[in-house]
mmCIF file of C-alpha atoms in Angstrom:
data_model
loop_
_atom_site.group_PDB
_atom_site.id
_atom_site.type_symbol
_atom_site.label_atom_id
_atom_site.label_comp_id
_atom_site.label_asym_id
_atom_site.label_seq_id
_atom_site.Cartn_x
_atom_site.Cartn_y
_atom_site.Cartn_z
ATOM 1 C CA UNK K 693 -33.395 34.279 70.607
ATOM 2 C CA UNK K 694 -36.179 35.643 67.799
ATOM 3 C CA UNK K 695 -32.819 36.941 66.097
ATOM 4 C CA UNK K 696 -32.036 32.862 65.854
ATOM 5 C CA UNK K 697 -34.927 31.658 65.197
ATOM 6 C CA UNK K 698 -35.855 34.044 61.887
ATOM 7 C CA UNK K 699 -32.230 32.970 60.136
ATOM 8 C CA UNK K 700 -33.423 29.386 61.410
ATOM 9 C CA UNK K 701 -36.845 30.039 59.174
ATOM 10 C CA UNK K 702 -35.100 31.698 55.945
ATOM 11 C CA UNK K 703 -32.476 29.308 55.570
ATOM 12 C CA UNK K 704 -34.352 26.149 56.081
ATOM 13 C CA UNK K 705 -36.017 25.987 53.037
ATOM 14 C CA UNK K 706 -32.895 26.356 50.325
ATOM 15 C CA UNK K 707 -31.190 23.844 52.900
ATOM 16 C CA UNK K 708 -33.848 21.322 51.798
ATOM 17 C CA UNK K 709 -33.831 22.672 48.165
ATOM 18 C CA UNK K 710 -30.099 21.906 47.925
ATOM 19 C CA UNK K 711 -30.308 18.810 49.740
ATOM 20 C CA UNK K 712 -33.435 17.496 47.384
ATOM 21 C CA UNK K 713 -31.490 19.218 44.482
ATOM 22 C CA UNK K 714 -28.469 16.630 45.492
ATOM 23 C CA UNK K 715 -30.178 14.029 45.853
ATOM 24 C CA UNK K 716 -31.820 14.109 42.672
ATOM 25 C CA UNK K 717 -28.307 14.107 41.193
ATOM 26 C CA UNK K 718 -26.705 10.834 42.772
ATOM 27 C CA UNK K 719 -30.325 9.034 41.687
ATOM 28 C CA UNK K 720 -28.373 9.212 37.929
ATOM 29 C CA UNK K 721 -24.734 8.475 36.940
ATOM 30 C CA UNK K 722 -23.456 11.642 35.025
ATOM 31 C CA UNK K 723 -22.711 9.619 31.990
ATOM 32 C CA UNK K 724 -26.158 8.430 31.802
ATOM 33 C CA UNK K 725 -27.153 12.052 31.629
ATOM 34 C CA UNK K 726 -24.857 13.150 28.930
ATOM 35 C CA UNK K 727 -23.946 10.235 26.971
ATOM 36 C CA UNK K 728 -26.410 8.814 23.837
ATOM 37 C CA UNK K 729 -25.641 5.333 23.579
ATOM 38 C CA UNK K 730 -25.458 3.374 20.162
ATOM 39 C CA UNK K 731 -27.588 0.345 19.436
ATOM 40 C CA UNK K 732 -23.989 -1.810 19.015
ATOM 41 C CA UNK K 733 -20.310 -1.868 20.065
ATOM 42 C CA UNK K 734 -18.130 -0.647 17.411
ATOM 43 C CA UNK K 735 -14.213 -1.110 16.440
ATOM 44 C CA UNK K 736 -11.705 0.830 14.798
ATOM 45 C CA UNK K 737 -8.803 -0.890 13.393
ATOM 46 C CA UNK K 738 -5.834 0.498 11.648
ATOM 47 C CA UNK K 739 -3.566 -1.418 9.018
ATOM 48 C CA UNK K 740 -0.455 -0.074 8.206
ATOM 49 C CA UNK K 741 1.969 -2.497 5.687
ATOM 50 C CA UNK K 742 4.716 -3.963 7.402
ATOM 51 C CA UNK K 743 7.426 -6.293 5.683
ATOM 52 C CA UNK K 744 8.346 -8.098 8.723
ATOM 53 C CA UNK K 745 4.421 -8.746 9.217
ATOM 54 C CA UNK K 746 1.843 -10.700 7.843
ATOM 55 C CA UNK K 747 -0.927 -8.656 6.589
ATOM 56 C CA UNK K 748 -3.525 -10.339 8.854
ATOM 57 C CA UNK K 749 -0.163 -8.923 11.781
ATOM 58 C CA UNK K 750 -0.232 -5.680 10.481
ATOM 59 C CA UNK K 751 -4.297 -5.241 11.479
ATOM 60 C CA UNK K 752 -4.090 -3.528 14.814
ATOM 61 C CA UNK K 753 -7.251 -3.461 16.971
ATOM 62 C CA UNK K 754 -7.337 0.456 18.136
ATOM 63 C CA UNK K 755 -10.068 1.102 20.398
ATOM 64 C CA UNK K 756 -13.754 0.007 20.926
ATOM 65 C CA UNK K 757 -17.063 2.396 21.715
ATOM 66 C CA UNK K 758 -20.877 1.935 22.421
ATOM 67 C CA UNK K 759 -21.930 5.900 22.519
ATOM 68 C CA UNK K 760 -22.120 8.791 20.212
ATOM 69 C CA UNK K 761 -19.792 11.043 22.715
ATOM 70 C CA UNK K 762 -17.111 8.338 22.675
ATOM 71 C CA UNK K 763 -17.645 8.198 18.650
ATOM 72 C CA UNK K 764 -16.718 11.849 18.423
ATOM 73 C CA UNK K 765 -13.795 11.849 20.749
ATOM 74 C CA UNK K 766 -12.087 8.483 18.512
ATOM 75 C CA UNK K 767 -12.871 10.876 15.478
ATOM 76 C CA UNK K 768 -11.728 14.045 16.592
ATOM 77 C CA UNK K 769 -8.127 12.467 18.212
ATOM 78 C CA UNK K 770 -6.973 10.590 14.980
ATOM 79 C CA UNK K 771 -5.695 11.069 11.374
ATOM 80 C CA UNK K 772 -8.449 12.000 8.847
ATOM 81 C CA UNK K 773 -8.579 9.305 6.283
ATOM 82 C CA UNK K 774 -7.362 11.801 3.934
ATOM 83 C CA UNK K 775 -3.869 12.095 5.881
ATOM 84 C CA UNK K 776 -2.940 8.023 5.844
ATOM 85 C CA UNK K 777 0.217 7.468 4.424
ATOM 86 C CA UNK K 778 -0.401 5.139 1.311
ATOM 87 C CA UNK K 779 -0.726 1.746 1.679
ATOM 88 C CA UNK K 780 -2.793 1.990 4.953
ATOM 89 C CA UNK K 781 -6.250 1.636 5.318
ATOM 90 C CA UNK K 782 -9.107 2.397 8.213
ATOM 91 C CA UNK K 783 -11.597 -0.069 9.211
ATOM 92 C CA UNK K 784 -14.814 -0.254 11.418
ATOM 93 C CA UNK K 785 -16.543 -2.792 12.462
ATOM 94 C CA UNK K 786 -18.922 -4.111 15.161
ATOM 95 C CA UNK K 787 -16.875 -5.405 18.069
ATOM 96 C CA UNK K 788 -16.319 -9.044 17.371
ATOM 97 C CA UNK K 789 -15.998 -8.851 13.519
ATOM 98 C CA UNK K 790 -12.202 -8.511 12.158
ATOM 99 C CA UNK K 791 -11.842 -6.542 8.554
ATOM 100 C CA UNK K 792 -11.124 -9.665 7.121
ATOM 101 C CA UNK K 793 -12.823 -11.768 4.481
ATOM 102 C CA UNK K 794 -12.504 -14.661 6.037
ATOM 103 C CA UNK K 795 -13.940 -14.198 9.333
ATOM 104 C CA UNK K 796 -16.989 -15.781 10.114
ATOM 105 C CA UNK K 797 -19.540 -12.963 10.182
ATOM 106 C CA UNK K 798 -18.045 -11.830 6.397
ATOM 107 C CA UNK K 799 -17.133 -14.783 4.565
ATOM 108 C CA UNK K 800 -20.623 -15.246 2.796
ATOM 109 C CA UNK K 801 -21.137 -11.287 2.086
ATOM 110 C CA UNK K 802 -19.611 -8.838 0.098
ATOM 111 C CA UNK K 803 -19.042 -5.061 -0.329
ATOM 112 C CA UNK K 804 -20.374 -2.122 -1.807
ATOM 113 C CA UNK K 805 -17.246 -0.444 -3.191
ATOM 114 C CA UNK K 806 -17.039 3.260 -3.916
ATOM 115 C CA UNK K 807 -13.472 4.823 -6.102
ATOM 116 C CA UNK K 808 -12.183 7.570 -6.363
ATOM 117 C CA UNK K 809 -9.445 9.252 -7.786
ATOM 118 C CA UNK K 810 -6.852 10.405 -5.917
ATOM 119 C CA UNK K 811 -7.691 14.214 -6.589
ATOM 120 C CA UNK K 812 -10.754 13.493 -4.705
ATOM 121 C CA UNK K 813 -8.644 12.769 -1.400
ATOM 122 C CA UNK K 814 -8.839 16.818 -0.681
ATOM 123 C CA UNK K 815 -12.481 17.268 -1.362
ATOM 124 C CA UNK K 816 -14.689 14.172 -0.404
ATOM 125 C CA UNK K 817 -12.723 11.268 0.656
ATOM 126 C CA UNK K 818 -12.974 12.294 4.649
ATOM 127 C CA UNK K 819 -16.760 13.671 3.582
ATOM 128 C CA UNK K 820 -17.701 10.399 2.213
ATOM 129 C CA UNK K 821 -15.780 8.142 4.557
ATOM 130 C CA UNK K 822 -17.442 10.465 8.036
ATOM 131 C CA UNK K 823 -21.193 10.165 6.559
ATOM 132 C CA UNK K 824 -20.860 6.326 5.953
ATOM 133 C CA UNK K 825 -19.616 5.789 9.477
ATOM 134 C CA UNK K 826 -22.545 8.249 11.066
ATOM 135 C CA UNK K 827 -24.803 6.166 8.806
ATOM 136 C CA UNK K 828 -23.654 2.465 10.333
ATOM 137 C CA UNK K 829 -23.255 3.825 13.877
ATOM 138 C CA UNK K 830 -26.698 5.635 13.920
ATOM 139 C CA UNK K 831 -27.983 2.598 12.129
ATOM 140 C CA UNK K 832 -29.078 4.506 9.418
ATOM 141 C CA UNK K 833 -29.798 1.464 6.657
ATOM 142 C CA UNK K 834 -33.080 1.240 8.866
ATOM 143 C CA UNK K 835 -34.249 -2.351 8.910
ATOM 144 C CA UNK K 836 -31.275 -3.639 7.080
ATOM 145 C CA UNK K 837 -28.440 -2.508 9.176
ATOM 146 C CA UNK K 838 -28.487 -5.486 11.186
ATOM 147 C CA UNK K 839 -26.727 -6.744 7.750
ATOM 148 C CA UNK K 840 -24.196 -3.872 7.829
ATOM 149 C CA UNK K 841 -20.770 -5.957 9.067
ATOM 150 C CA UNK K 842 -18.962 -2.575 8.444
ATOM 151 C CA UNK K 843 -16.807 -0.417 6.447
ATOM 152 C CA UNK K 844 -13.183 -0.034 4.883
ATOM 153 C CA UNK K 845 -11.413 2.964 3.652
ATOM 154 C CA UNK K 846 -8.012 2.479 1.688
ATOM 155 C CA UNK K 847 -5.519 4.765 0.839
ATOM 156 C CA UNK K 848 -3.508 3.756 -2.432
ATOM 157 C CA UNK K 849 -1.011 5.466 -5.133
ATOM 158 C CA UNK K 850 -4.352 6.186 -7.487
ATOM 159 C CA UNK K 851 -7.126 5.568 -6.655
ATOM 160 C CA UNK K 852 -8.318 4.870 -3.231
ATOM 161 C CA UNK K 853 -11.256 3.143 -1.746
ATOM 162 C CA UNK K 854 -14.250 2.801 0.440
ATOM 163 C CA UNK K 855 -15.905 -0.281 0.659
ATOM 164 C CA UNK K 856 -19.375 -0.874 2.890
ATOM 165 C CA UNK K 857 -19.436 -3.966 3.855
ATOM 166 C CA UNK K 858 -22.544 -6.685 4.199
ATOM 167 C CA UNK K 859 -22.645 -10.017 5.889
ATOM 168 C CA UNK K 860 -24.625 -12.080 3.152
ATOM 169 C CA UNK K 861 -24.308 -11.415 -0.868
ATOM 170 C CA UNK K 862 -27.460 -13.465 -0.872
ATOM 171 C CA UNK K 863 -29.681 -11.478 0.308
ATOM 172 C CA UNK K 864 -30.413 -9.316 -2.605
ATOM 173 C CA UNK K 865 -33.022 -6.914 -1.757
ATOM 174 C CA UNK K 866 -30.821 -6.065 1.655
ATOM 175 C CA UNK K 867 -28.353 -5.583 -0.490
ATOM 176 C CA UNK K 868 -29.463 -3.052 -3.135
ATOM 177 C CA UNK K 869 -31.889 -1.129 -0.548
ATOM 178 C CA UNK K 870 -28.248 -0.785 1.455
ATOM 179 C CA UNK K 871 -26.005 -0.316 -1.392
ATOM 180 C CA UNK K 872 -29.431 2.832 -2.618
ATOM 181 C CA UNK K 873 -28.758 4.265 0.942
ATOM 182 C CA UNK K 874 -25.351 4.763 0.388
ATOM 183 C CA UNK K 875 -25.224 6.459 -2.619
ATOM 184 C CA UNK K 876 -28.354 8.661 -1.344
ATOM 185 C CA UNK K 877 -26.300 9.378 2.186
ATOM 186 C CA UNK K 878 -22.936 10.977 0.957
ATOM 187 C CA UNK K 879 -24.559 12.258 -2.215
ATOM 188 C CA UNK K 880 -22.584 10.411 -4.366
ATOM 189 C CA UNK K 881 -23.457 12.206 -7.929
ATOM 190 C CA UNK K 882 -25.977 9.929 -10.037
ATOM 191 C CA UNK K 883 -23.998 9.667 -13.129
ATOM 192 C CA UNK K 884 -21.215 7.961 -11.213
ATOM 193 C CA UNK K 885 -21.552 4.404 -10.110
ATOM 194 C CA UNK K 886 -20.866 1.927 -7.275
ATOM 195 C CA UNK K 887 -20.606 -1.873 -7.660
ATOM 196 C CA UNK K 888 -21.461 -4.677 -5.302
ATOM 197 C CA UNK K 889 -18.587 -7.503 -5.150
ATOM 198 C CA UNK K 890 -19.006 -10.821 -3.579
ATOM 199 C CA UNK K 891 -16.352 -11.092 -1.020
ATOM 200 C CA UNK K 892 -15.442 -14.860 -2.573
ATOM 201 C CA UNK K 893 -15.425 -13.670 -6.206
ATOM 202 C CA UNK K 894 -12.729 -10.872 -5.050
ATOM 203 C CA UNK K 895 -10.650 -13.657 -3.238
ATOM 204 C CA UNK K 896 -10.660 -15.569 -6.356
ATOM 205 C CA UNK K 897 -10.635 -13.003 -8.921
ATOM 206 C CA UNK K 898 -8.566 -14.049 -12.154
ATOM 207 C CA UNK K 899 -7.706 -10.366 -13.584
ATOM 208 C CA UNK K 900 -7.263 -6.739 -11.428
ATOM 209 C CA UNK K 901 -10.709 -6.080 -10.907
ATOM 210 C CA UNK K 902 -13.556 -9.041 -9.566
ATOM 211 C CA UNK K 903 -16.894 -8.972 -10.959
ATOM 212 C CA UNK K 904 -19.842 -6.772 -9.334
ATOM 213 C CA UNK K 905 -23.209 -8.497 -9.036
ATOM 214 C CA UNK K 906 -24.781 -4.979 -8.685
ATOM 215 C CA UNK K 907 -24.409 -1.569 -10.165
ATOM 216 C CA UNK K 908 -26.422 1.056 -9.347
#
């Protein structure tokens, strides 16, 4: 009977401990615990040309994500930019927005557009193209990122392109303290430039290149 009652007395308290232990658990979902979630929803599309498609078709929707965890798991399970074939292009966007210039959230902005030469692809396309998305997703344009629609990387025969886009060219301050973020985040060197194009001039451009309101 004592026999009992002593294993009764020892084990008690680590019963309780694992049963306050567990119950302090189920209080919190385990994604809440390990996930950081982002202050918006954002969307990866993928355009590949197609002949038999229209090139509004050939924009495929991939996946959608609200948390840094998710972010990294997209990233780590696809192509780098770097390995596109050419002709096709990356886009991300917050959820709701399509790559296009037309939509509704885009067709008053424009884009800061960075180029580079196709030797570049092996040594800072994916570099460039990574920081810009850790920069919209963490919301790193600070109070102007709320203007940030999103951003476009293209893969061409010589010279591709990533493009930043905003939601209004009007907004001119937004714009250069965005389009000075930029160039600060992925280190772009100081004696090469980027140029902000209105999204409306490039629709209607006359020659190969549209003319940039901005160069900095």
């Amino acid at each position: 009977m004592l026999a009992v009652q002593t294993v009764q007395t020892v084990s008690l308290p680590e019963v309780e401990k694992k049963e306050v232990e567990a119950s302090k658990v189920e209080e919190y979902s385990p994604e809440l615990l390990i996930k950081h979630p982002l202050q918006n929803i954002w969307t990866l599309w993928y355009y590949e040309p197609d002949k038999s498609k229209s090139w509004e078709e050939s924009q495929r929707e991939i996946t959608s994500f609200d948390t840094a965890e998710d972010f990294w798991s997209l990233y780590n399970h696809i192509k780098q930019a770097s390995e596109l074939r050419s002709g096709c292009d990356y886009s991300m966007f917050k959820q709701g927005i399509r790559p296009m210039w037309e939509d509704d959230a885009n067709k008053n902005g424009g884009r800061w557009l960075i180029n580079l030469d196709k030797r570049q692809r092996t040594t800072d396309l994916d570099n460039y193209w990574l920081e810009i998305l850790l920069c919209m997703i963490g919301e790193g344009f600070n109070e102007y990122s709320s203007d940030v629609c999103g951003a476009v990387v293209n893969i061409r025969p010589r010279v591709d392109k990533i493009a930043v886009w905003t939601g209004d060219s009007r907004l001119h301050a937004s714009v250069l303290e965005i389009g000075h973020k930029l160039k600060e985040r992925i280190r772009f060197p100081p004696k090469n430039f980027i140029n902000y194009q209105v999204h409306k001039d490039t629709m209607s451009k006359s020659g190969s290149m549209a003319k940039s309101i901005f160069t900095i």
